[in-house]
Short mmCIF file of C-alpha atoms and ligand atoms in Angstrom, two decimals:
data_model
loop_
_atom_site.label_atom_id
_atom_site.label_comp_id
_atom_site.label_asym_id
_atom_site.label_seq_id
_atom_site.Cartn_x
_atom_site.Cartn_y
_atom_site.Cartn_z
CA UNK A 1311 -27.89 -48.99 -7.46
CA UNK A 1312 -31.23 -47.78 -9.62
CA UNK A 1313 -31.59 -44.97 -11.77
CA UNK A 1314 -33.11 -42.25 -9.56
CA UNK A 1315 -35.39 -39.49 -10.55
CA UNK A 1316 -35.95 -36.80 -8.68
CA UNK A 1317 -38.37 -33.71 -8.50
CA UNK A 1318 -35.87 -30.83 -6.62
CA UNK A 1319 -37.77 -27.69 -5.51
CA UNK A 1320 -36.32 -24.41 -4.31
CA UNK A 1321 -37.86 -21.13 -2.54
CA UNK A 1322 -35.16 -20.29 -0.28
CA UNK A 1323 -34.99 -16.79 -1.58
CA UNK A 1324 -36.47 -14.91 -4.63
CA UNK A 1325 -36.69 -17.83 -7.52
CA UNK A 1326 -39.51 -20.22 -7.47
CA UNK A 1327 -37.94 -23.61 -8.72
CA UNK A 1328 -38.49 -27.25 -9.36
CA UNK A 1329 -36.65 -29.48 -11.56
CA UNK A 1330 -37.03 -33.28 -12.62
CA UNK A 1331 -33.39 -35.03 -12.55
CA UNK A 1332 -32.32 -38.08 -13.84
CA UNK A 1333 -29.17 -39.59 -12.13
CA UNK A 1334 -28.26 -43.43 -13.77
CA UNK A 1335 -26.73 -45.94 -11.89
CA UNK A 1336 -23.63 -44.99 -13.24
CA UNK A 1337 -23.81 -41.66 -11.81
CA UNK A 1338 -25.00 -39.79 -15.32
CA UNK A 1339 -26.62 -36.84 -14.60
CA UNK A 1340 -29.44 -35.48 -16.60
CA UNK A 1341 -31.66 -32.36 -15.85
CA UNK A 1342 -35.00 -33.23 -17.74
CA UNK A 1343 -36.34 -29.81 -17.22
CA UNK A 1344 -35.74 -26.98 -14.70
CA UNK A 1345 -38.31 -24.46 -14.41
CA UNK A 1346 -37.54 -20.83 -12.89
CA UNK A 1347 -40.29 -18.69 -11.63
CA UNK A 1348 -38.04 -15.14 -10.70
CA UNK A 1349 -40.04 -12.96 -8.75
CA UNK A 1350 -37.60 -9.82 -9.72
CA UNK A 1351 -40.74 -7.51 -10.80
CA UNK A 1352 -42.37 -7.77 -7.43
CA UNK A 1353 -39.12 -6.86 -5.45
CA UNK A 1354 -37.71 -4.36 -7.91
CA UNK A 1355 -39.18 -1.03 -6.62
CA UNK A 1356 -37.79 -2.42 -3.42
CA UNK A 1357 -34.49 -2.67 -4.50
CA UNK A 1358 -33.56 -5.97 -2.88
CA UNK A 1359 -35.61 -8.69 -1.89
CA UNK A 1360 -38.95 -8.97 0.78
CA UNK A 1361 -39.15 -11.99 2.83
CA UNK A 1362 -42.98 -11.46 3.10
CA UNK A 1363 -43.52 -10.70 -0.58
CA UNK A 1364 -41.17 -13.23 -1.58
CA UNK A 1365 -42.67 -16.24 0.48
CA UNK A 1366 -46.27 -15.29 -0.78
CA UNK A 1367 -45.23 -15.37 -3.68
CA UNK A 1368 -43.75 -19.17 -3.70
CA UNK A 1369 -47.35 -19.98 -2.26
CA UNK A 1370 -48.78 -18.95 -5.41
CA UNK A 1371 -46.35 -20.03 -7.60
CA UNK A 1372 -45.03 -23.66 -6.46
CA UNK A 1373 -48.22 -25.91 -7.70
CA UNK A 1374 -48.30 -24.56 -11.16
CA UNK A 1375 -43.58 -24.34 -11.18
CA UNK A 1376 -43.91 -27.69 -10.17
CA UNK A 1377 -45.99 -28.81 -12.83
CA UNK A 1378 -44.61 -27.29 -14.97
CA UNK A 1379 -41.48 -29.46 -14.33
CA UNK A 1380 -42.80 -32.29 -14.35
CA UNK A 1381 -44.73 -31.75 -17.65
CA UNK A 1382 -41.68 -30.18 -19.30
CA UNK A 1383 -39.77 -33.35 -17.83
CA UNK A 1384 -41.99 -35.54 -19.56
CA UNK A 1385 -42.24 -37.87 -16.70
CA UNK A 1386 -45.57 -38.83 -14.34
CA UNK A 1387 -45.52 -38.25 -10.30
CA UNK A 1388 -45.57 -42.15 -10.17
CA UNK A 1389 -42.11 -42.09 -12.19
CA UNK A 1390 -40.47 -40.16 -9.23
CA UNK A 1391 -38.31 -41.64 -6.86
CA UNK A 1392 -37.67 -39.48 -4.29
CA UNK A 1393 -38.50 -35.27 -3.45
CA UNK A 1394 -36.00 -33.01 -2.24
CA UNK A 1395 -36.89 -29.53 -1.15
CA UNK A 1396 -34.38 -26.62 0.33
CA UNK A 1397 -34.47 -26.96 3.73
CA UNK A 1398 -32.39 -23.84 4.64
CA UNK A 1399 -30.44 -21.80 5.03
CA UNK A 1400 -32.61 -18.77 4.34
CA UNK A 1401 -35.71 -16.90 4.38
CA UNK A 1402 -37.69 -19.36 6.45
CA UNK A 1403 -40.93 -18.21 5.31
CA UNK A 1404 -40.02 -19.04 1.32
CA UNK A 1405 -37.72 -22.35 2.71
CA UNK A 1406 -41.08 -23.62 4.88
CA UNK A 1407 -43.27 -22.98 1.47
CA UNK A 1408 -41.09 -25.56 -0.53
CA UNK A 1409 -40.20 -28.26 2.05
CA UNK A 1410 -44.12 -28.24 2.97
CA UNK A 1411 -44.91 -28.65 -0.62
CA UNK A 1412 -41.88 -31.47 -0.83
CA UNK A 1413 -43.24 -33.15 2.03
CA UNK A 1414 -46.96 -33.14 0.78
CA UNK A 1415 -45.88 -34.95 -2.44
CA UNK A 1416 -43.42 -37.33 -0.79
CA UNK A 1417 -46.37 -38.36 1.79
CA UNK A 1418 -48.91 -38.30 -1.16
CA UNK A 1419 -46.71 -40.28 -3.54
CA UNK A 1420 -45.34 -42.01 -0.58
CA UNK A 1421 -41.57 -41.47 -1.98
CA UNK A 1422 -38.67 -40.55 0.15
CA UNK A 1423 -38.03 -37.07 1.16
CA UNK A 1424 -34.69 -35.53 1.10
CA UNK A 1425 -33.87 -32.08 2.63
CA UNK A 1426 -31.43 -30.14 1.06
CA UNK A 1427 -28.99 -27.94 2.15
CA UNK A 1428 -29.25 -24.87 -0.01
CA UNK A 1429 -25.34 -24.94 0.16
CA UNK A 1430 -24.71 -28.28 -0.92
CA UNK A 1431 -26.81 -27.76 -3.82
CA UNK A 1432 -24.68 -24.95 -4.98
CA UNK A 1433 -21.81 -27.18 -3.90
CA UNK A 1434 -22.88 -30.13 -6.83
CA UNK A 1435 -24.68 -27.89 -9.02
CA UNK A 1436 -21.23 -28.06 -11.02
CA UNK A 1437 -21.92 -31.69 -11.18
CA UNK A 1438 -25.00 -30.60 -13.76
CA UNK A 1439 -22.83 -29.95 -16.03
CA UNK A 1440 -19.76 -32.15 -16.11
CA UNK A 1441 -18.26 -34.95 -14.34
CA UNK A 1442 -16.22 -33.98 -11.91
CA UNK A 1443 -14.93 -36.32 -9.23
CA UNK A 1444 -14.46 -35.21 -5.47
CA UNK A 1445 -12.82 -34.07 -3.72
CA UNK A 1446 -12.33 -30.36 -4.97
CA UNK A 1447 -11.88 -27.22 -3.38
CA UNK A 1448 -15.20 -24.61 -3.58
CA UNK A 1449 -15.55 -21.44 -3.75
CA UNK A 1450 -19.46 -20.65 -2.86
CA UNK A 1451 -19.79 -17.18 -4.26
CA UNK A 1452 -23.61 -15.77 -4.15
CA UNK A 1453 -26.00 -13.07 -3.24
CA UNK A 1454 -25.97 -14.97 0.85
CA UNK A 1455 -22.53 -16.49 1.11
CA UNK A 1456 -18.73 -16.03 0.32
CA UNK A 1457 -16.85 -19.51 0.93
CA UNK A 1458 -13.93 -21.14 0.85
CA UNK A 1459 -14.63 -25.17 1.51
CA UNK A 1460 -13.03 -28.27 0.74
CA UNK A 1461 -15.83 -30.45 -0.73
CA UNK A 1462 -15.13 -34.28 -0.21
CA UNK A 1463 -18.14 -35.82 -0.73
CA UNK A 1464 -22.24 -35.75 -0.54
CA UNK A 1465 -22.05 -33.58 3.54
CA UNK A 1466 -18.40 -33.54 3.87
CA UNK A 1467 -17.33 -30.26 3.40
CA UNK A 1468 -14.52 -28.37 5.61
CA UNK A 1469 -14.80 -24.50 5.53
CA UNK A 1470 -11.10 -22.59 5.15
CA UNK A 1471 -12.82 -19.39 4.99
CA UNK A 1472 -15.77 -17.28 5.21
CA UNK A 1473 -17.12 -13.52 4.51
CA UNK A 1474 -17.04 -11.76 7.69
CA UNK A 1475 -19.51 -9.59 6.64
CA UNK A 1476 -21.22 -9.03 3.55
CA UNK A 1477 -21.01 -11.83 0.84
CA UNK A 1478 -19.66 -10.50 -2.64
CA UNK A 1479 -23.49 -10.88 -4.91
CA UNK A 1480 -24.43 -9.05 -1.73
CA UNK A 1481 -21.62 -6.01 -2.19
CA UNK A 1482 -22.51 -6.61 -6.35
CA UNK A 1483 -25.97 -5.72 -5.62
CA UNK A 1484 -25.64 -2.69 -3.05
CA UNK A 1485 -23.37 -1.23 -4.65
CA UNK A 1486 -25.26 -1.32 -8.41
CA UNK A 1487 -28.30 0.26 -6.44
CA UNK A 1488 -25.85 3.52 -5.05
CA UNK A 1489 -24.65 3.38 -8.87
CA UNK A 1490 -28.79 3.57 -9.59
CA UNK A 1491 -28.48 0.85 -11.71
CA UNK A 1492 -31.52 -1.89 -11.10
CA UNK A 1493 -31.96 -5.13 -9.10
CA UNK A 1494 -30.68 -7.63 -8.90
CA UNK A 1495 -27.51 -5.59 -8.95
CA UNK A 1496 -24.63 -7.97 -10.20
CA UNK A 1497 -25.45 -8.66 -14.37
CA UNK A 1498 -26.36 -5.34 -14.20
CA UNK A 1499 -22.63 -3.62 -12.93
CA UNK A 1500 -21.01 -6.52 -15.32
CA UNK A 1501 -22.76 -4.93 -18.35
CA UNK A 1502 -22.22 -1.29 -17.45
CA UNK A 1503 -18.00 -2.10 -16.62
CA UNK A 1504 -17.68 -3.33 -20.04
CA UNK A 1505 -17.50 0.36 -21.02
CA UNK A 1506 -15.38 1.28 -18.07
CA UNK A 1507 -11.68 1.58 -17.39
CA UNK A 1508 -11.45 0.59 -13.69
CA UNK A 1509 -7.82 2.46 -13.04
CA UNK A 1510 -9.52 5.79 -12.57
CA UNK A 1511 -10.87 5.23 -9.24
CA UNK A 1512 -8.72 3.57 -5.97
CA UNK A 1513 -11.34 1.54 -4.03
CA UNK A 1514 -9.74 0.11 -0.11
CA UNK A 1515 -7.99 -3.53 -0.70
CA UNK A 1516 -9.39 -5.88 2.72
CA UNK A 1517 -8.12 -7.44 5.25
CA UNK A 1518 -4.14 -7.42 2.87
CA UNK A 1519 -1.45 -9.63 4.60
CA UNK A 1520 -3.97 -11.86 6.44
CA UNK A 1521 -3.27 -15.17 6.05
CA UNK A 1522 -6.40 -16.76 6.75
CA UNK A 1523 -9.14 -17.18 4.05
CA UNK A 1524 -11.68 -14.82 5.08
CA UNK A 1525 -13.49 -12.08 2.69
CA UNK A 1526 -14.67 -8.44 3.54
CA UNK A 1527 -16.79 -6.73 1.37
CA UNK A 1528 -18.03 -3.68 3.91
CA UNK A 1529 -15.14 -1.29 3.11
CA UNK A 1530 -15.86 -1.62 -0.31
CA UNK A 1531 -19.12 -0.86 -0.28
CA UNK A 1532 -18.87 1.76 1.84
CA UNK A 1533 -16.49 3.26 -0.08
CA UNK A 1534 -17.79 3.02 -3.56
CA UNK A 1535 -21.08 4.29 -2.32
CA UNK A 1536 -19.70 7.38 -1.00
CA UNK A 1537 -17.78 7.90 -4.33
CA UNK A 1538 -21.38 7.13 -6.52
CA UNK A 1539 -22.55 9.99 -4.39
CA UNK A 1540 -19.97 12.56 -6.45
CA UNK A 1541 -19.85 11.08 -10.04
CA UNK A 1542 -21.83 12.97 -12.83
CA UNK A 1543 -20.87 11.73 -16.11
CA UNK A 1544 -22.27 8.80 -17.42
CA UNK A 1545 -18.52 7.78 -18.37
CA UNK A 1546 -17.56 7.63 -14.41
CA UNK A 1547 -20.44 5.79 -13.28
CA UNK A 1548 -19.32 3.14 -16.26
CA UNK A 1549 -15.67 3.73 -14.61
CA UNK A 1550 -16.37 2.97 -11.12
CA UNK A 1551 -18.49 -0.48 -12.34
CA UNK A 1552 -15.89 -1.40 -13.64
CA UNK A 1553 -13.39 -0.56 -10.65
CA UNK A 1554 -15.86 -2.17 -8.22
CA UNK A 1555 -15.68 -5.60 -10.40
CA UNK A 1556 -12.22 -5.67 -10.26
CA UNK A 1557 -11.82 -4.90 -7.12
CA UNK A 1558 -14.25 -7.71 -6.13
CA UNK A 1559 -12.82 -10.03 -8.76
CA UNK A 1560 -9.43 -9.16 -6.67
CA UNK A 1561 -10.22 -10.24 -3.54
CA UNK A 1562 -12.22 -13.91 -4.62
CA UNK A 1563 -8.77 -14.36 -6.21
CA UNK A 1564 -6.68 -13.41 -3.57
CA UNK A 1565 -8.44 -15.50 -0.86
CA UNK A 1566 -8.68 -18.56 -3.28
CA UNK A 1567 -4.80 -18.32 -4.08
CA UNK A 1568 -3.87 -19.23 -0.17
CA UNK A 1569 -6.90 -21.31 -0.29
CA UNK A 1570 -5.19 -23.05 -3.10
CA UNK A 1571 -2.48 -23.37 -1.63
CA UNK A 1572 -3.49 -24.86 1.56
CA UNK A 1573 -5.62 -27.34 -0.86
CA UNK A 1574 -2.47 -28.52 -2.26
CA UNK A 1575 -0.51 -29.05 0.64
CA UNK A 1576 -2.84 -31.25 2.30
CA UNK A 1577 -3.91 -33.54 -0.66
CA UNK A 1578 -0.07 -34.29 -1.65
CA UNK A 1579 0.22 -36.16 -4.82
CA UNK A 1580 -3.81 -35.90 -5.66
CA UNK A 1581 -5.44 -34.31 -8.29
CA UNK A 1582 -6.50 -30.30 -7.36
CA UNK A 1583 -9.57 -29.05 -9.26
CA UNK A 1584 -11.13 -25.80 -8.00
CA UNK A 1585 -15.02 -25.50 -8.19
CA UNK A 1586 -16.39 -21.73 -8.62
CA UNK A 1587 -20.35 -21.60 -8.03
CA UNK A 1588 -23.39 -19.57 -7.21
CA UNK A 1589 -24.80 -16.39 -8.47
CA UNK A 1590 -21.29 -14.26 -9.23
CA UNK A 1591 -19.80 -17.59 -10.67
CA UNK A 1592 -21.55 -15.85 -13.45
CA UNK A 1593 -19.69 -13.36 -13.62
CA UNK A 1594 -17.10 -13.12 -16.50
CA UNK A 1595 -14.67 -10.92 -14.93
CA UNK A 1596 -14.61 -13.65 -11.65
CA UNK A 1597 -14.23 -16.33 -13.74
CA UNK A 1598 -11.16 -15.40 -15.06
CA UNK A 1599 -9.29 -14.41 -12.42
CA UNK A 1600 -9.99 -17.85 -11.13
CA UNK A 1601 -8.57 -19.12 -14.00
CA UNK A 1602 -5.66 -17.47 -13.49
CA UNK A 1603 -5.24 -19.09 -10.02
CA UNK A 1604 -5.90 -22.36 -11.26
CA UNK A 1605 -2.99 -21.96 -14.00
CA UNK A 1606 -1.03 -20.56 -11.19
CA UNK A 1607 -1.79 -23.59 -8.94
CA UNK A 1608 -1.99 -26.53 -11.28
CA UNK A 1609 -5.29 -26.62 -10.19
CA UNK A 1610 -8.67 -27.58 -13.28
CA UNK A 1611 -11.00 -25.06 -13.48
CA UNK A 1612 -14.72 -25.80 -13.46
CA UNK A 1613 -17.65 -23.69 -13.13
CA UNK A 1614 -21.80 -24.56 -13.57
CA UNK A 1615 -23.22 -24.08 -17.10
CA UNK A 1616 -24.52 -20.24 -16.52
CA UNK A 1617 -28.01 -21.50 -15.90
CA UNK A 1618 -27.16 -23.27 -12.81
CA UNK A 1619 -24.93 -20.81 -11.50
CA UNK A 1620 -27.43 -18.31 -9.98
CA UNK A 1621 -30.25 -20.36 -8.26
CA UNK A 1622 -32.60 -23.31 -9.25
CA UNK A 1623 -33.89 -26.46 -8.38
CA UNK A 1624 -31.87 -28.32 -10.75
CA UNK A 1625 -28.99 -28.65 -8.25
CA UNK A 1626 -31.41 -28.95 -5.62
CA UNK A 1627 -32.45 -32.49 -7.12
CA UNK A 1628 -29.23 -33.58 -7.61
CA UNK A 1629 -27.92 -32.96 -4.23
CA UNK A 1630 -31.37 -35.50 -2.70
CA UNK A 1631 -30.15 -37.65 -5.52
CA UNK A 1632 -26.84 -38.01 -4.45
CA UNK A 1633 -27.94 -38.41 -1.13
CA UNK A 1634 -30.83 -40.51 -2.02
CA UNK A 1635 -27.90 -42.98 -3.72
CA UNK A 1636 -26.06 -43.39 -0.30
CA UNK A 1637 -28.90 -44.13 1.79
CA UNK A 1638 -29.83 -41.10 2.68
CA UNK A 1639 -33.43 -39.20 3.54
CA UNK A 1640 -35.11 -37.56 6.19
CA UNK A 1641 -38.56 -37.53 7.95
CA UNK A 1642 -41.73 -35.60 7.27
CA UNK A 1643 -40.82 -33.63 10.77
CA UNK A 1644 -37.59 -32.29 8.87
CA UNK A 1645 -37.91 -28.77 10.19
CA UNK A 1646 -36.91 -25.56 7.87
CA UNK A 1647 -33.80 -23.73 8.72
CA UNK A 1648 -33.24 -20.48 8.68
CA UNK A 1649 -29.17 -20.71 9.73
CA UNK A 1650 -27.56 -23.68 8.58
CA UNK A 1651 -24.11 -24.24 8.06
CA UNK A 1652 -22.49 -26.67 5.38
CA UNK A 1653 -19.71 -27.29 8.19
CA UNK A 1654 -21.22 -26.88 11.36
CA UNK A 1655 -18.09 -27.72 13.39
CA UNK A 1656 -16.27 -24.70 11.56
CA UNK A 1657 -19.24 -22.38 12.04
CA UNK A 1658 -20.07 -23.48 15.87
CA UNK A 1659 -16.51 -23.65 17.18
CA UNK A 1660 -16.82 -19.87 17.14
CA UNK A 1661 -20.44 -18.26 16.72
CA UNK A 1662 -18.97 -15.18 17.92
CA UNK A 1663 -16.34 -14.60 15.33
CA UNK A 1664 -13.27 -13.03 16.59
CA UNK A 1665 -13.60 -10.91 13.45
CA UNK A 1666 -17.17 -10.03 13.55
CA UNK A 1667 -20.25 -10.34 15.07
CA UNK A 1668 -21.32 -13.29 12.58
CA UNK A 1669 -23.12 -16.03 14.05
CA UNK A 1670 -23.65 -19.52 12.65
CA UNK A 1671 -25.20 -18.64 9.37
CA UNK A 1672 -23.76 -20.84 6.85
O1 LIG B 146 -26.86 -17.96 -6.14
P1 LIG B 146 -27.81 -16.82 -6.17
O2 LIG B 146 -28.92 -16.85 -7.19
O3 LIG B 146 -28.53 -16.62 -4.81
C1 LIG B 146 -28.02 -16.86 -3.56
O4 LIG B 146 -28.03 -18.04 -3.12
O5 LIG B 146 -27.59 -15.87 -2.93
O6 LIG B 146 -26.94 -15.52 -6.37
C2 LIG B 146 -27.51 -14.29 -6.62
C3 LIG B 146 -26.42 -13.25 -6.58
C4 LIG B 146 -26.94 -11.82 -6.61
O7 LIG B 146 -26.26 -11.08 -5.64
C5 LIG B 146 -26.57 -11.36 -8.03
O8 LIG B 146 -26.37 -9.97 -8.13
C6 LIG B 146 -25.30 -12.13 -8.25
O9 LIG B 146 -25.55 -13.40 -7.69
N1 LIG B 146 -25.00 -12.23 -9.68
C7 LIG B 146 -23.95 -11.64 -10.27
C8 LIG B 146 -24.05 -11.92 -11.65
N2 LIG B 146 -25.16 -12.70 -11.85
C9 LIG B 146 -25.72 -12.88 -10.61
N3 LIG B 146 -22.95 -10.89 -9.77
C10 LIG B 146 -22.03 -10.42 -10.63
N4 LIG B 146 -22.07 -10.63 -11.97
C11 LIG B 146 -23.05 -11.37 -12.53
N5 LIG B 146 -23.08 -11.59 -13.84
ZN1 LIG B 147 -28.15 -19.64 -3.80
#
């Protein structure tokens, strides 16, 4: 096997990204640059974000991002082995701008196009920063997904559980704009709870004695909004930040203890390392009550540097090059994908969720 370098690019939601990626034959991983284009600005007075803003906006952007990365990189078009775009899952009209753009170099530069499951690049983006060997047990913790998965390799991932409604960066961000505080929501509630003492206000605990590994975040959010509503000191809005967080910080650790657990049991005798990523892996508060598990569970902790946690191309670029490295690419009809789960057995075996109305999302 060759060393591989690869351009990733990433417009699946608000961040236009692209990043050059070195992965040696040996499986060293180096990011040569990662560019980030946020497009926070143009959504804040919306307080979240606008598919239709956002996707013109990664029209605008992805040339000169792109460029960018490549210049940054130090590295020529004709040095590029392969392209890998997002492919899904989210807002089509940002995923279609990227994969179009992936596919125009690949066909240009005739290279090999990979399309990337959003997921699975927040699944390796751990991998950016360490070596860490599968299998390991993930928990996929962003702004459009709260998971539970065991990750075996490059597209072999089994889901143990799933939000049922909102995903935690999701609850993070609602509940920081009830609390007035700006978008995106979740660094901005971390900073304010640092001057709060959470035991003054009793937020609802979710779906308690369950045994499955499913997350709710609705109650919560329902029910810290309606308190928001009341609060007048400056003190209590720092208060209930800081209740929210733990609250949230809670349940990821609840769910990932039986997830743990159910980890362990069926890999006797292996090696257990537990994977946090996505947006609220950035999160200080989350991060150490997964530690916590983890000491609990004999279980190594590992979590992206902070810079790959929330999103970027980076990870993108790994993911194609780890497919890339076993064979793996896909056409110039590769179509973008709105829905698209990482296990698509666990998500289609029941679209309609006996808990919820969730379809086949992720
Ligand atoms: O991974 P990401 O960039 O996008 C998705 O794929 O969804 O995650 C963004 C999410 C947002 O909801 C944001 O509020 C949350 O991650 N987030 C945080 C923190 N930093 C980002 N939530 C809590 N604490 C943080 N420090
Ligand atoms: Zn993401």
């Amino acid at each position: 096997m060759t060393t591989l370098t690869i351009l990733g690019l990433e417009t699946s939601c608000d961040e236009t990204a692209a990043a050059v990626v070195r992965r040696d034959a040996d499986g060293t991983v180096t990011v040569l640059s990662s560019i980030i284009g946020a497009q926070f600005e143009l959504h804040a007075p919306f307080g979240g974000v606008v598919p239709e803003i956002a996707a013109r906006a990664h029209v605008e952007a992805i040339d000169a991002v792109a460029a960018e990365a490549i210049r940054v990189a130090g590295v020529e078009f004709a040095d590029l082995s392969g392209v890998a775009a997002t492919a899904g899952p989210g807002l089509v009209g940002g995923v279609m701008v990227g994969l179009a753009f992936g596919k125009a170099v690949a066909l240009a530069r005739d290279l090999p196009l990979v399309a990337v499951n959003h997921l699975e690049g927040h699944a390796v983006s751990a991998r950016l920063g360490a070596d860490i060997p599968y299998p390991f047990l993930l928990l996929l913790v962003s702004g459009g997904h709260c998971q539970l998965l065991e990750v075996a390799g490059v597209g072999a991932c089994r889901r143990l559980g799933t939000t049922i409604d909102d995903a935690a960066g999701e609850a993070f961000d609602k509940i920081a704009k009830s609390l007035g505080l700006p978008y995106p929501g979740g660094p901005a509630l971390e900073a304010l709870a640092k001057t709060g003492d959470p035991s003054g206000f009793a937020l609802p605990r979710a779906l308690l004695g369950r045994k499955d590994c499913d997350f709710s975040f609705s109650g919560l959010k329902t029910a810290a909004a309606r308190l928001a509503e009341k609060i007048t000191t400056e003190q209590d809005r720092a208060d209930l930040a800081a209740a929210v967080q733990v609250a949230i910080a809670r349940q990821l650790s609840e769910r990932t203890d039986r997830a743990m657990k159910l980890y362990a049991a069926s890999h006797p005798g292996q090696t257990l390392r537990f994977v946090v990523a996505g947006g609220v892996a950035a999160n200080q508060a989350v991060r150490e009550a997964l530690r916590a598990n983890c000491a609990d569970n004999g279980f190594s902790f590992d979590a992206p540097p902070l810079a790959y946690c929330t999103d970027n191309a980076a990870m993108i670029a790994l993911a194609g090059a780890e497919r890339l490295a076993l064979g793996l690419s896909d056409g110039l009809d590769a179509v973008a994908r709105p829905r698209w789960p990482l296990d698509e057995a666990a998500a289609l075996s029941n679209p309609s969720n006996i808990f919820g109305r969730k379809g086949a999302k992720a």
